[in-house]
mmCIF file of C-alpha atoms in Angstrom:
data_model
loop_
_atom_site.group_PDB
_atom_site.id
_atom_site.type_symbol
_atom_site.label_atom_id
_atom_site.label_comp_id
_atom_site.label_asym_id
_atom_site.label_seq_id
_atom_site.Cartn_x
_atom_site.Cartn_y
_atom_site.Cartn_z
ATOM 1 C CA UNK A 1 24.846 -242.459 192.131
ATOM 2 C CA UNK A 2 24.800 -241.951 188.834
ATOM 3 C CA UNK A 3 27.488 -240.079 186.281
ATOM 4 C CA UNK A 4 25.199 -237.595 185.121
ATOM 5 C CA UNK A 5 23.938 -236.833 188.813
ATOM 6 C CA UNK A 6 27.632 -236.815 189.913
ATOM 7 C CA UNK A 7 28.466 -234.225 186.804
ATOM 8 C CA UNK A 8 25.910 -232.302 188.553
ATOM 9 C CA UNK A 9 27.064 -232.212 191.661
ATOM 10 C CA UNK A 10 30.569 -231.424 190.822
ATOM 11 C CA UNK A 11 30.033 -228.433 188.067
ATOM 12 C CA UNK A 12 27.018 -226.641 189.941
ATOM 13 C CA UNK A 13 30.444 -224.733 192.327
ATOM 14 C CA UNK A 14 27.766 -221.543 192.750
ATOM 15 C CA UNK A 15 24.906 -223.999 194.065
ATOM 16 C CA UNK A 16 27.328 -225.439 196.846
ATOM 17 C CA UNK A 17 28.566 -221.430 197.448
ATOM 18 C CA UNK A 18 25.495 -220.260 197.743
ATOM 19 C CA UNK A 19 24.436 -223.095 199.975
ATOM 20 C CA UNK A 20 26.849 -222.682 202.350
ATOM 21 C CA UNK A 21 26.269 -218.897 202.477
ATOM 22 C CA UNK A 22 22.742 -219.312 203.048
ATOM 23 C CA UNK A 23 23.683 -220.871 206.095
ATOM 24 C CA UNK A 24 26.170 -218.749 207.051
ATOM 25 C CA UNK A 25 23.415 -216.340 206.506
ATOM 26 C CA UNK A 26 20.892 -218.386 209.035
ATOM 27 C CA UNK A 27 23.690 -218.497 211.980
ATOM 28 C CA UNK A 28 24.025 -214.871 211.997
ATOM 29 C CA UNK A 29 20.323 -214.130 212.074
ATOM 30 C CA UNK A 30 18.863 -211.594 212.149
ATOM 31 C CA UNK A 31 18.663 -209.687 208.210
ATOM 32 C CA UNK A 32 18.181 -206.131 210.045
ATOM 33 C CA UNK A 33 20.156 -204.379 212.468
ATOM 34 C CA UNK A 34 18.006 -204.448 216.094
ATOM 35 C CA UNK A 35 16.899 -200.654 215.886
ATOM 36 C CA UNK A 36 15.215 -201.162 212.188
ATOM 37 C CA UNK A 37 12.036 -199.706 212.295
ATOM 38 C CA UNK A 38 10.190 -202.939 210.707
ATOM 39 C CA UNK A 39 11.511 -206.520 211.186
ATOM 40 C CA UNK A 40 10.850 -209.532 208.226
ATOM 41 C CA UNK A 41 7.565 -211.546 208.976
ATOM 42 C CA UNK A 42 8.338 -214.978 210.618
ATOM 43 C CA UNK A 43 6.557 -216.158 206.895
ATOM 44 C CA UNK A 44 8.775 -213.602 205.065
ATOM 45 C CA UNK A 45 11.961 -214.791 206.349
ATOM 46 C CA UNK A 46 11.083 -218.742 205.673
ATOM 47 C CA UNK A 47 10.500 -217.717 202.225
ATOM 48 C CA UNK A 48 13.613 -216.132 201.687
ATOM 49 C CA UNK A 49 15.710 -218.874 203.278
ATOM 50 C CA UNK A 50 13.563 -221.766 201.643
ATOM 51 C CA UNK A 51 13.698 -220.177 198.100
ATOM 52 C CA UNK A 52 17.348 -219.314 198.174
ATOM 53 C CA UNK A 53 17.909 -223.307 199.503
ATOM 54 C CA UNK A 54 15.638 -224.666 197.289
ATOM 55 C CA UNK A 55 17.588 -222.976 194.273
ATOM 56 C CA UNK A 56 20.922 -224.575 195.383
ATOM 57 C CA UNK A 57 19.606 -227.569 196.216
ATOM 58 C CA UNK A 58 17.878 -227.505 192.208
ATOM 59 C CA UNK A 59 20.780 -226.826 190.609
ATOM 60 C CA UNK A 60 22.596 -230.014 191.890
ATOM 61 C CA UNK A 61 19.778 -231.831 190.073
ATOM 62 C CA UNK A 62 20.311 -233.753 186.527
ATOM 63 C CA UNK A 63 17.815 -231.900 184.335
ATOM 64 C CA UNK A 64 17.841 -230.715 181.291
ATOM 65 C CA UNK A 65 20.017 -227.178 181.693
ATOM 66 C CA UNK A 66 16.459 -225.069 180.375
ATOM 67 C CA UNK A 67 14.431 -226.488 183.075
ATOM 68 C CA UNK A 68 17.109 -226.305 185.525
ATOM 69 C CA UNK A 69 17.910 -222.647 184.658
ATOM 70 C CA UNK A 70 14.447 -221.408 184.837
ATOM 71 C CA UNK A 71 13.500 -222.774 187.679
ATOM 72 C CA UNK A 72 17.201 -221.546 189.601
ATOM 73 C CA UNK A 73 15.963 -218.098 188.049
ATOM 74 C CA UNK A 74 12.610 -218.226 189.932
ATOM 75 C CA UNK A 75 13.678 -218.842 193.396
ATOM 76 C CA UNK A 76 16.259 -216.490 193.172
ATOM 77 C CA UNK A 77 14.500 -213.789 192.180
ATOM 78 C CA UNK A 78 11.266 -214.281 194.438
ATOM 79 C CA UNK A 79 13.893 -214.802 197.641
ATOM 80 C CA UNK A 80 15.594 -211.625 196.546
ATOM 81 C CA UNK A 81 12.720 -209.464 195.733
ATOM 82 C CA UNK A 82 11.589 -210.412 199.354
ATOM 83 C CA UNK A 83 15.064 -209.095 200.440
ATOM 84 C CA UNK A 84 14.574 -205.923 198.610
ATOM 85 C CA UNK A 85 11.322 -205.434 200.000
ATOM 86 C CA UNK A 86 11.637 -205.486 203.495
ATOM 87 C CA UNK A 87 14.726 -202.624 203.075
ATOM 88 C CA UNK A 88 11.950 -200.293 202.887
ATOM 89 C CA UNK A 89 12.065 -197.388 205.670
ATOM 90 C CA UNK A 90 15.127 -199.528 206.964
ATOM 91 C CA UNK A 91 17.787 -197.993 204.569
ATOM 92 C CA UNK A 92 21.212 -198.261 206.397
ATOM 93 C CA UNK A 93 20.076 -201.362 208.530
ATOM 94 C CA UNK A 94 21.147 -204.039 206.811
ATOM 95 C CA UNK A 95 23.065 -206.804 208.920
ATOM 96 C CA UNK A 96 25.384 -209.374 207.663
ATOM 97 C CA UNK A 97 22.834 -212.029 207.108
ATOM 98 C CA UNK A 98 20.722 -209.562 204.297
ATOM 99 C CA UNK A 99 24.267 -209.424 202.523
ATOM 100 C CA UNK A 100 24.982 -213.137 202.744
ATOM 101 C CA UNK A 101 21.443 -213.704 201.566
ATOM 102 C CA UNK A 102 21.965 -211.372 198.651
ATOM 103 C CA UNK A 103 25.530 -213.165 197.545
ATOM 104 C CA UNK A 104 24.052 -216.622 197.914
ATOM 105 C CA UNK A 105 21.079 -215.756 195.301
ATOM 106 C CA UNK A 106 23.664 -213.799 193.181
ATOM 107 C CA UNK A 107 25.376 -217.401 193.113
ATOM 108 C CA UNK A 108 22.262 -218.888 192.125
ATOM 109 C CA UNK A 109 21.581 -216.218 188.861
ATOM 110 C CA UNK A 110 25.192 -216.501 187.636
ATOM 111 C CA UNK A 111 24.480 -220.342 188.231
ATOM 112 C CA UNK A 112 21.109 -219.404 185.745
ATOM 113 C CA UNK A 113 23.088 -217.420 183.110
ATOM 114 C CA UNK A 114 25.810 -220.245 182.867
ATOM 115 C CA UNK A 115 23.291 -223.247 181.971
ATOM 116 C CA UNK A 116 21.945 -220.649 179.519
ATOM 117 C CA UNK A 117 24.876 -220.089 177.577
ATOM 118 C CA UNK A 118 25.662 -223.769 177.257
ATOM 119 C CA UNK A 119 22.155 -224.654 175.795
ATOM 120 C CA UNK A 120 22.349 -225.170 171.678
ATOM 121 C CA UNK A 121 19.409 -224.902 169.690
ATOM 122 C CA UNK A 122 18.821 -225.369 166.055
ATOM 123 C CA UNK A 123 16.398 -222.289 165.749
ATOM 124 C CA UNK A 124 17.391 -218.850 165.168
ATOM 125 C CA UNK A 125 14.454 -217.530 166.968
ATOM 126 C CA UNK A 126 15.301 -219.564 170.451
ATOM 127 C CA UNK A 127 19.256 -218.624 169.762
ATOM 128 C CA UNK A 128 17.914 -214.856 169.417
ATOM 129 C CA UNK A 129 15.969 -215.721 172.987
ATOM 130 C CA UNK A 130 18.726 -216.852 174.697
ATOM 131 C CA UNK A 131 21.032 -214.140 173.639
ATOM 132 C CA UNK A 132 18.502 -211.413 174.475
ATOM 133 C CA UNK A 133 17.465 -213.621 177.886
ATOM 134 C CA UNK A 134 21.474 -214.065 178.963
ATOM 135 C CA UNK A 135 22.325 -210.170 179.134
ATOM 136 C CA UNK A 136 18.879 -208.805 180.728
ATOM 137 C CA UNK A 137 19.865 -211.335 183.820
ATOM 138 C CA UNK A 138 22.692 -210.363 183.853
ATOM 139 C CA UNK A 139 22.267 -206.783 183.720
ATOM 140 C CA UNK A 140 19.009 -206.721 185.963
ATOM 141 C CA UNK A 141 21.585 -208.033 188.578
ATOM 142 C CA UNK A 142 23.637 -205.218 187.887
ATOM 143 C CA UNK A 143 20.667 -203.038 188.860
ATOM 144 C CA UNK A 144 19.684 -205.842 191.821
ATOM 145 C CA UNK A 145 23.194 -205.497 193.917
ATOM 146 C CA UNK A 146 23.316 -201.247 193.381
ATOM 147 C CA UNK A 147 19.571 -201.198 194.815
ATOM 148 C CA UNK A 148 20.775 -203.700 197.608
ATOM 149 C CA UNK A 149 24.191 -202.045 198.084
ATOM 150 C CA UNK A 150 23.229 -198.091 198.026
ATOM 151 C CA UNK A 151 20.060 -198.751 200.354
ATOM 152 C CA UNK A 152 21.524 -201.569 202.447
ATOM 153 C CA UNK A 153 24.302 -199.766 203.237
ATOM 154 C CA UNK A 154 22.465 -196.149 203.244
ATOM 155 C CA UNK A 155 24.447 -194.808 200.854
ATOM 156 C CA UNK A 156 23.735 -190.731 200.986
ATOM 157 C CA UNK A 157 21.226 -190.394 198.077
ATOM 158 C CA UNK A 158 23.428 -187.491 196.510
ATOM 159 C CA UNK A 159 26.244 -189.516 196.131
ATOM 160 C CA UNK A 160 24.428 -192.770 194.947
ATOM 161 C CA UNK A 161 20.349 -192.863 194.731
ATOM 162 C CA UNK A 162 19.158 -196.706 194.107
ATOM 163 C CA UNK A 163 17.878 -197.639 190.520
ATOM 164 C CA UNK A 164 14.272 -197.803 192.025
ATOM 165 C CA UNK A 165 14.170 -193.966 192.327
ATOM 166 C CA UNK A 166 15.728 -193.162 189.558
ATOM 167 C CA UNK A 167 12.997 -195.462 188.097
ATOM 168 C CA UNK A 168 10.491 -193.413 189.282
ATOM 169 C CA UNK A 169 11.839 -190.058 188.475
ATOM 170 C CA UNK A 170 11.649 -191.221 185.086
ATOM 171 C CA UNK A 171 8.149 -191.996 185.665
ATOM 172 C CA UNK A 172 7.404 -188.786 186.968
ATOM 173 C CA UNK A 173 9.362 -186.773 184.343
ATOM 174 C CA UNK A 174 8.524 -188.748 181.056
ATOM 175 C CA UNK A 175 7.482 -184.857 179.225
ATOM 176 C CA UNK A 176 10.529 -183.365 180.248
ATOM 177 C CA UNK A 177 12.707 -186.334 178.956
ATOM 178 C CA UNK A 178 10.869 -186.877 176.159
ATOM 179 C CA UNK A 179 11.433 -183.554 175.016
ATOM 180 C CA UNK A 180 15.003 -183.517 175.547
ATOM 181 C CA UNK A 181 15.539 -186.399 173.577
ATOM 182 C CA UNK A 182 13.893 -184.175 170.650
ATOM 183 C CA UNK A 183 16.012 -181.763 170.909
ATOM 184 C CA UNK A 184 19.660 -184.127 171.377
ATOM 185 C CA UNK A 185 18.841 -187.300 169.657
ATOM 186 C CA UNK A 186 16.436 -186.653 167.009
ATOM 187 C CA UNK A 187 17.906 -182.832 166.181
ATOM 188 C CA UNK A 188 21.449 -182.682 167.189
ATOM 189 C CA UNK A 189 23.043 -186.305 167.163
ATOM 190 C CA UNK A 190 20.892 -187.604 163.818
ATOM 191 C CA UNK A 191 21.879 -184.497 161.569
ATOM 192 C CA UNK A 192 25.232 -184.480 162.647
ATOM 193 C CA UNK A 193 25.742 -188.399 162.561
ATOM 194 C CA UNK A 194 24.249 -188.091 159.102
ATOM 195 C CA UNK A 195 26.109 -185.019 157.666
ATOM 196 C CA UNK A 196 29.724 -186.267 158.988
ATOM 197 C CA UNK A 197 29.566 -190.327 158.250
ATOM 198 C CA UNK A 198 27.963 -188.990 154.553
ATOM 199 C CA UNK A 199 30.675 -186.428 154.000
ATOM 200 C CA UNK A 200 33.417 -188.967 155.160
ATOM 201 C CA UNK A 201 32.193 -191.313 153.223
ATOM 202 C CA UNK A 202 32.686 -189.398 150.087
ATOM 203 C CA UNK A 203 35.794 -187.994 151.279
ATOM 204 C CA UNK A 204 37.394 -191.374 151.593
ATOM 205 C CA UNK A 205 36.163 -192.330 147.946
ATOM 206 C CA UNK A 206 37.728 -189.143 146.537
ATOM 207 C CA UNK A 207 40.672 -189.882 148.573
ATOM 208 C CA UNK A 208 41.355 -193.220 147.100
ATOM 209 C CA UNK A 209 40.660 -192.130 143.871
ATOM 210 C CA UNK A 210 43.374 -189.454 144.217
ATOM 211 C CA UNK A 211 46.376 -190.164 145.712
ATOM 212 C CA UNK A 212 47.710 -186.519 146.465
ATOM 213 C CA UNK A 213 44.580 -186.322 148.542
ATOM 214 C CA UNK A 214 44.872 -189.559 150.786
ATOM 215 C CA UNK A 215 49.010 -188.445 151.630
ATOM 216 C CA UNK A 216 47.096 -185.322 152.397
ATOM 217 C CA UNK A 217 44.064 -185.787 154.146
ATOM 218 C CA UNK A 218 45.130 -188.567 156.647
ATOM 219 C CA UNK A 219 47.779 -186.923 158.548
ATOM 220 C CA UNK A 220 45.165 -183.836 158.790
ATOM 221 C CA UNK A 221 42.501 -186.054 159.435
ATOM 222 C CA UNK A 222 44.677 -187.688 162.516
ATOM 223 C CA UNK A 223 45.552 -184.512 164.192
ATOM 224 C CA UNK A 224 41.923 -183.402 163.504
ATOM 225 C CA UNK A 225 40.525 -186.532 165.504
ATOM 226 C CA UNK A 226 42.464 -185.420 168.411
ATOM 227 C CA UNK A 227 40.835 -182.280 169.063
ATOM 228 C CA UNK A 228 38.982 -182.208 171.974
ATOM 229 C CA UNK A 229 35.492 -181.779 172.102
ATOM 230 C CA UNK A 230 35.640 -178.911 174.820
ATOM 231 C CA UNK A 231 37.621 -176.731 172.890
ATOM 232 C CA UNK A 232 35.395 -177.690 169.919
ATOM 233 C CA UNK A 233 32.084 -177.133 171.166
ATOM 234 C CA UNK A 234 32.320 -173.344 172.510
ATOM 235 C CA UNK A 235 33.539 -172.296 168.988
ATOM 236 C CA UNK A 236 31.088 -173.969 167.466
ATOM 237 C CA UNK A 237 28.250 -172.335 169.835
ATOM 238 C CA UNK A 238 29.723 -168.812 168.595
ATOM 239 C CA UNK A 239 29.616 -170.127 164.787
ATOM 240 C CA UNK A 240 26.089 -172.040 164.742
ATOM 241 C CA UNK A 241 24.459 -170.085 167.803
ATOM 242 C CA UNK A 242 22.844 -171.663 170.522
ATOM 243 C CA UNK A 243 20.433 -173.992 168.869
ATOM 244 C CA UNK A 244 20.651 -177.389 167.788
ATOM 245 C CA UNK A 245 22.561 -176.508 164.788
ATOM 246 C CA UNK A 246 25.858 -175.949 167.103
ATOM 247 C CA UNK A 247 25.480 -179.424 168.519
ATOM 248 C CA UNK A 248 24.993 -181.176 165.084
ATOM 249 C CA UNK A 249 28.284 -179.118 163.859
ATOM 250 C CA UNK A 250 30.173 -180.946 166.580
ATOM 251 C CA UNK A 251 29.580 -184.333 165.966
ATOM 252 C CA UNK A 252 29.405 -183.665 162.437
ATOM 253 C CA UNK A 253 33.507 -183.230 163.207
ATOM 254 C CA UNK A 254 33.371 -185.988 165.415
ATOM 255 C CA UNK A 255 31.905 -188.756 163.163
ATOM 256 C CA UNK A 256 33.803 -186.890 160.045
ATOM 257 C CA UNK A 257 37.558 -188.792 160.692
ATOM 258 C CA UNK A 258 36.659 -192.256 161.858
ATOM 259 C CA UNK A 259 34.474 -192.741 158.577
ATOM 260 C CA UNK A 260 37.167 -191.246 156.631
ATOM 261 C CA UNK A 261 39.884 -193.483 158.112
ATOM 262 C CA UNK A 262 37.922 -196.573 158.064
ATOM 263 C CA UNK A 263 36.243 -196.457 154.435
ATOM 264 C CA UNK A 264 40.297 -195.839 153.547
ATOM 265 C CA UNK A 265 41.329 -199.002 155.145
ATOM 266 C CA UNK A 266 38.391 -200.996 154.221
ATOM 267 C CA UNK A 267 39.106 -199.843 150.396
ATOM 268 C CA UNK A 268 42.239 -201.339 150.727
ATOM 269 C CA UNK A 269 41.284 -204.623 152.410
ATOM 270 C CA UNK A 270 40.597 -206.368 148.796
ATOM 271 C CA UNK A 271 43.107 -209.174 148.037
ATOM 272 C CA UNK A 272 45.450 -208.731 145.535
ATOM 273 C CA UNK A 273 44.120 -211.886 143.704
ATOM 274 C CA UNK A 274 40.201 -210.167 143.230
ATOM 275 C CA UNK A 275 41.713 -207.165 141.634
ATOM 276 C CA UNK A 276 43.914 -208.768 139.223
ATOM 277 C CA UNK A 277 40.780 -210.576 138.153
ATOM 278 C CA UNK A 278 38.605 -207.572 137.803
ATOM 279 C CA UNK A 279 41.739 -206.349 136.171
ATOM 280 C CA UNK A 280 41.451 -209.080 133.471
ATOM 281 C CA UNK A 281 37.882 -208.714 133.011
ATOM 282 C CA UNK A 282 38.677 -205.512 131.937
ATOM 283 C CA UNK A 283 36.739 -203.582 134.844
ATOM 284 C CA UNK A 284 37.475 -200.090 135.193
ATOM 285 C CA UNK A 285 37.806 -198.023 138.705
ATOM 286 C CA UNK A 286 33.959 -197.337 138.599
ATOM 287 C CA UNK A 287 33.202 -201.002 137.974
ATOM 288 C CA UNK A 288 35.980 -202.569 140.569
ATOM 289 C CA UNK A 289 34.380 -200.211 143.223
ATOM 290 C CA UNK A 290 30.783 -201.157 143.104
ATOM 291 C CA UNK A 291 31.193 -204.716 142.549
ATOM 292 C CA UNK A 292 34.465 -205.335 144.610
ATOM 293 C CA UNK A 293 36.273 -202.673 147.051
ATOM 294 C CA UNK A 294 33.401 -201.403 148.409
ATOM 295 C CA UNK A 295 31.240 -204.566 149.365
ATOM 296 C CA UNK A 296 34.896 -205.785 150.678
ATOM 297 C CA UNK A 297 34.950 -202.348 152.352
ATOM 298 C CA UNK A 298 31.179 -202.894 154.447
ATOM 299 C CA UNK A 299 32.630 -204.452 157.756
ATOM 300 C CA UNK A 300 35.030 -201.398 158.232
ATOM 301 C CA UNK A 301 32.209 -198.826 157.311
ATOM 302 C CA UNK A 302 29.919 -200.507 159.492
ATOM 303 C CA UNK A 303 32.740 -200.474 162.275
ATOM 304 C CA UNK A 304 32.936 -196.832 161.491
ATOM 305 C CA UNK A 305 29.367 -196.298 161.983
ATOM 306 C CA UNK A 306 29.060 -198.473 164.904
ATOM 307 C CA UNK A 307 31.734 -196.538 166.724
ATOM 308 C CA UNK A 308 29.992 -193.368 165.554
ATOM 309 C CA UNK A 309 26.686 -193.906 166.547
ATOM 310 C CA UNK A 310 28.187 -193.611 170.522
ATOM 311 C CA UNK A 311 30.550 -190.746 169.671
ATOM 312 C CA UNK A 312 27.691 -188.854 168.040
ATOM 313 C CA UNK A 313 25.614 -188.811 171.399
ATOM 314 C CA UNK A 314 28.534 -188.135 173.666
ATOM 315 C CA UNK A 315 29.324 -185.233 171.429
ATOM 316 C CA UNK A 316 26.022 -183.698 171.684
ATOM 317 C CA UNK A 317 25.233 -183.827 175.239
ATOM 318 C CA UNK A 318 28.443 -182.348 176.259
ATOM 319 C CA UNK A 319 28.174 -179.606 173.111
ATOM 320 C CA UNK A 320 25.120 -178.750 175.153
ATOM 321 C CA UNK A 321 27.101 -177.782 178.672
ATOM 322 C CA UNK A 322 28.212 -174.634 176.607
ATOM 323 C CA UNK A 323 24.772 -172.842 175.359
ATOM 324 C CA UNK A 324 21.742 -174.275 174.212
ATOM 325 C CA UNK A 325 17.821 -173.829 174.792
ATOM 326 C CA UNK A 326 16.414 -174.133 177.908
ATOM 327 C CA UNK A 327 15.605 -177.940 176.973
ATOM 328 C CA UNK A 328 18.234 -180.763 175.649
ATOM 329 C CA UNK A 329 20.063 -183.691 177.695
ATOM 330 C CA UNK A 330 23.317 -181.778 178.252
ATOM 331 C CA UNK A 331 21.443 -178.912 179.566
ATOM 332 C CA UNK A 332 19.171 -180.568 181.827
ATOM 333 C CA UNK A 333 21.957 -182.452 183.033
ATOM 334 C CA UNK A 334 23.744 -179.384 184.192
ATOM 335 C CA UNK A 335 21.274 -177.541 185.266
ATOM 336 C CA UNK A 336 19.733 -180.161 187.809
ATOM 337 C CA UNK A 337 23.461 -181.323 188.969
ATOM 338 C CA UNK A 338 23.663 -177.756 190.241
ATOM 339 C CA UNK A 339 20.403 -177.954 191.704
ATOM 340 C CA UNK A 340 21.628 -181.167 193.713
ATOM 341 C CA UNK A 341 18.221 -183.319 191.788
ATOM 342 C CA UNK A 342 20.675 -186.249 191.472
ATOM 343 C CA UNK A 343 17.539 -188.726 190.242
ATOM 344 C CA UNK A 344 16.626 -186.437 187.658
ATOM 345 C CA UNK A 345 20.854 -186.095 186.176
ATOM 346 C CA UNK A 346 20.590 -190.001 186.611
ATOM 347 C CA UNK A 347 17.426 -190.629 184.834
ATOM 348 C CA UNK A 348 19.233 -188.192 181.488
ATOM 349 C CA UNK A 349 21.803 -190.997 182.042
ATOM 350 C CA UNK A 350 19.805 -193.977 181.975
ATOM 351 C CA UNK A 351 18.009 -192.705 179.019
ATOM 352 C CA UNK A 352 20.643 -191.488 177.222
ATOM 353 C CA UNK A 353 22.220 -195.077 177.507
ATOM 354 C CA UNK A 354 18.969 -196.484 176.457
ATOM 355 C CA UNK A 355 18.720 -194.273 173.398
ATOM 356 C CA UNK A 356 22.568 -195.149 172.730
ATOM 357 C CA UNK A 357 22.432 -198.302 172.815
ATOM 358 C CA UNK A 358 19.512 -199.019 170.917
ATOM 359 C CA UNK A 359 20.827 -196.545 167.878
ATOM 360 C CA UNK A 360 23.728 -199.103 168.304
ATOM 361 C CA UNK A 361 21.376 -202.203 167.825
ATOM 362 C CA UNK A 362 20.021 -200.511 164.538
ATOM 363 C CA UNK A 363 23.303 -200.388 163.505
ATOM 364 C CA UNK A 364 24.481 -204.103 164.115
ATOM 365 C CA UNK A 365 21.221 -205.091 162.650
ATOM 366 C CA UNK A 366 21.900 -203.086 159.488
ATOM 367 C CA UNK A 367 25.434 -204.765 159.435
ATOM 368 C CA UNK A 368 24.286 -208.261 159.713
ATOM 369 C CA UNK A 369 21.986 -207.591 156.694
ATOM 370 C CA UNK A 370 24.425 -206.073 154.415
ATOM 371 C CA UNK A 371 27.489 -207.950 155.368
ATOM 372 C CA UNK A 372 25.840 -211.640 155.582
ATOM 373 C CA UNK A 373 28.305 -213.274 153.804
ATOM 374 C CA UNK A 374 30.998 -211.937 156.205
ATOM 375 C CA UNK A 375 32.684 -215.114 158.305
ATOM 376 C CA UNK A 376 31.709 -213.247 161.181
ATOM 377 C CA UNK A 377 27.577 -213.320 160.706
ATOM 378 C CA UNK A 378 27.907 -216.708 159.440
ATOM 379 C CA UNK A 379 29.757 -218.413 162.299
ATOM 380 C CA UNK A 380 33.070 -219.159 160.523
#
C-alpha cells in the first residue's frame, strides 16, 4: 500500500464514520416506522444505501482533493435527497435507520467541505469559487438536517415548519414580500442608515477637530447607545407618525453612535511617526486629514458601517411592531404571528436575512476596494 493511499485512509475519519453508520443503518432496517403510509421502493432503498457507501468508500481514495470532493458531494446529496423524498405523507415516521442514514451522508458533506478548504489555487476567480462553494454546503446542510429533523420527527408545524414550506410560502407570497421590503429596506432602513452613518460621520470629524466636543459627546454618545430600541421606537411613532419616516428616525439613532465612536478611534489610529512627518512637511489639519488620518481611519469606518448595515434592519422591523401601514416586515410579522401563519412570519425571516446579509456583502465589497492596501485584504 502506498503512503499517499495510507494518508487517505487515515485522514478521511468522516468516511470510516459514516461507513460504519451506514451499516448500522442497514441492521436496523427498515427507514419508516411499520404504520407509514408509503414504504421506500426495493430500487429506492439500494440507491440510498449504495450512494451513501459509495461516498465513504470514495473518500478513502488518493485523488486529487477537487475530484474527490465533488464526487463525495454527489452521492451524498442524491442518497439524501432520496431520504427526503420518501418523508412525504410519512411526517413523524421516521425510524432509526432514516436518522443513521442522514448522519452518515452528513459525514460525507463535512468530509466534502474539508477537502475544499484545503485546495490552493493561484486564481482569484477559483479562490472566490471555493469560498462562495464552502459556505452554500455548508449552509444547505443547515437547511438539509431542519427539513429531516422537523418532518422526521413530526415536529408540530407551529412550533417548527420545514424549510421546504417556508420555501413555498415564499413562492406563493412573492407580491406581498416584495412590497414589504419597499416599504422596510428600501424606505425605512436606507434613509435612516444613510442619515445616521452621514451625520456621525461629520460629528466625529467636528469632534476631533474640537476637543471640548469629543470630552463631550462620547460619554453622551455611550449612554445614548444604550437606549433601547423599544422605548425608542413608540416615541418616535408619536414624533414622525406612522409612516416610514418613524422607522428611518430610529435607526437613524441607532447607526448615529457606532459611526461616531468608530470614525473617533480610527482618527486616532495614525502612528505617531506619520504625523510628525506630515508635521515637517508643513501639512496643516485639512491636509493631514485627507491624505493621512482618514485613509488610516477606513477599516474602523467600514467596521462601523458593517456593524450598521445589521443594526439598521433590526431597528426597522421592530420600529414597525409599534404603528406603521398596513404593509412593512415588522408589521406583517406581527400580524400573521397572531394569526398562527407561522410559514408566512418565517418566510419575513428568511428574507429579511437574505436582504441583510447581502446589504452586508455590499459593504465588505466596498471595504476591500477602498482599504486594499490594508494587511488584512492583502493576506499579511
Amino acid at each position: 500500500m502506498s503512503a499517499l493511499m495510507r494518508t487517505s485512509l487515515l485522514t478521511s475519519w468522516q468516511g470510516w464514520l459514516s461507513l460504519a453508520l451506514s451499516l448500522a443503518a442497514l441492521a436496523t432496517l427498515p427507514l419508516l416506522d411499520p404504520d407509514a403510509v408509503a414504504r421506500f421502493a426495493p430500487m429506492a432503498l439500494f440507491a440510498i444505501f449504495a450512494l451513501s457507501i459509495a461516498g465513504a468508500v470514495v473518500s478513502f481514495l488518493p485523488l486529487p482533493p477537487l475530484f474527490l470532493a465533488a464526487a463525495i458531494f454527489v452521492f451524498c446529496h442524491l442518497s439524501t435527497s432520496i431520504l427526503i423524498s420518501g418523508l412525504s405523507g410519512n411526517e413523524g415516521k421516521a425510524a432509526t435507520a432514516f436518522f443513521l442514514m442522514i448522519a452518515a451522508n452528513w459525514l460525507l458533506a463535512w468530509r466534502c467541505v474539508s477537502l475544499l478548504s484545503e485546495i490552493r489555487t493561484r486564481s482569484r476567480f477559483a479562490d472566490g469559487l471555493l469560498g462562495l462553494a464552502i459556505p452554500a454546503i455548508f449552509g444547505a446542510w443547515l437547511l438539509i438536517l431542519w427539513e429531516a429533523l422537523t418532518r422526521g420527527f413530526g415536529v408540530p408545524f407551529i412550533l417548527m415548519p420545514p424549510p421546504s414550506s417556508i420555501g413555498l410560502r415564499i413562492a406563493a407570497s412573492l407580491s406581498i414580500l416584495w412590497a414589504d421590503v419597499q416599504q422596510t429596506i428600501f424606505k425605512a432602513v436606507l434613509a435612516g442608515y444613510i442619515l445616521g452613518c452621514g451625520a456621525g460621520f461629520v460629528v466625529a470629524i467636528l469632534a476631533d477637530r474640537f476637543a471640548f466636543l469629543r470630552a463631550g459627546l462620547m460619554p453622551i454618545g455611550n449612554l445614548m447607545s444604550a437606549l433601547p430600541i423599544i422605548g425608542v421606537a413608540p416615541v418616535m411613532v408619536m414624533w414622525f407618525g406612522f409612516d416610514w419616516q418613524s422607522k428611518a428616525a430610529v435607526v437613524t439613532i441607532m447607526t448615529f453612535f457606532p459611526m461616531l465612536v468608530n470614525t473617533v478611534a480610527g482618527l486616532s489610529a495614525s502612528g505617531t511617526m506619520e504625523r510628525d512627518l506630515m508635521r515637517s512637511y508643513a501639512s496643516d489639519y485639512r491636509q493631514t486629514l485627507m491624505k493621512l488620518r482618514l485613509p488610516a481611519a477606513m477599516p474602523f469606518i467600514f467596521n462601523a458601517l458593517k456593524i450598521n448595515s445589521t443594526l439598521a434592519l433590526i431597528g426597522a422591523i421592530v420600529a414597525e411592531f409599534f404603528g406603521t401601514p398596513i404593509v412593512g416586515m415588522g408589521f406583517r410579522i406581527s400580524t400573521e404571528i397572531g394569526r398562527m401563519n407561522v410559514d408566512m412570519v418565517w418566510a419575513e425571516i428568511a428574507v429579511a436575512a437574505l436582504a441583510g446579509s447581502l446589504f452586508y456583502g455590499v459593504v465588505a465589497l466596498a471595504e476591500r476596494a477602498t482599504t486594499f492596501w490594508h494587511p488584512s485584504n492583502r493576506g499579511g
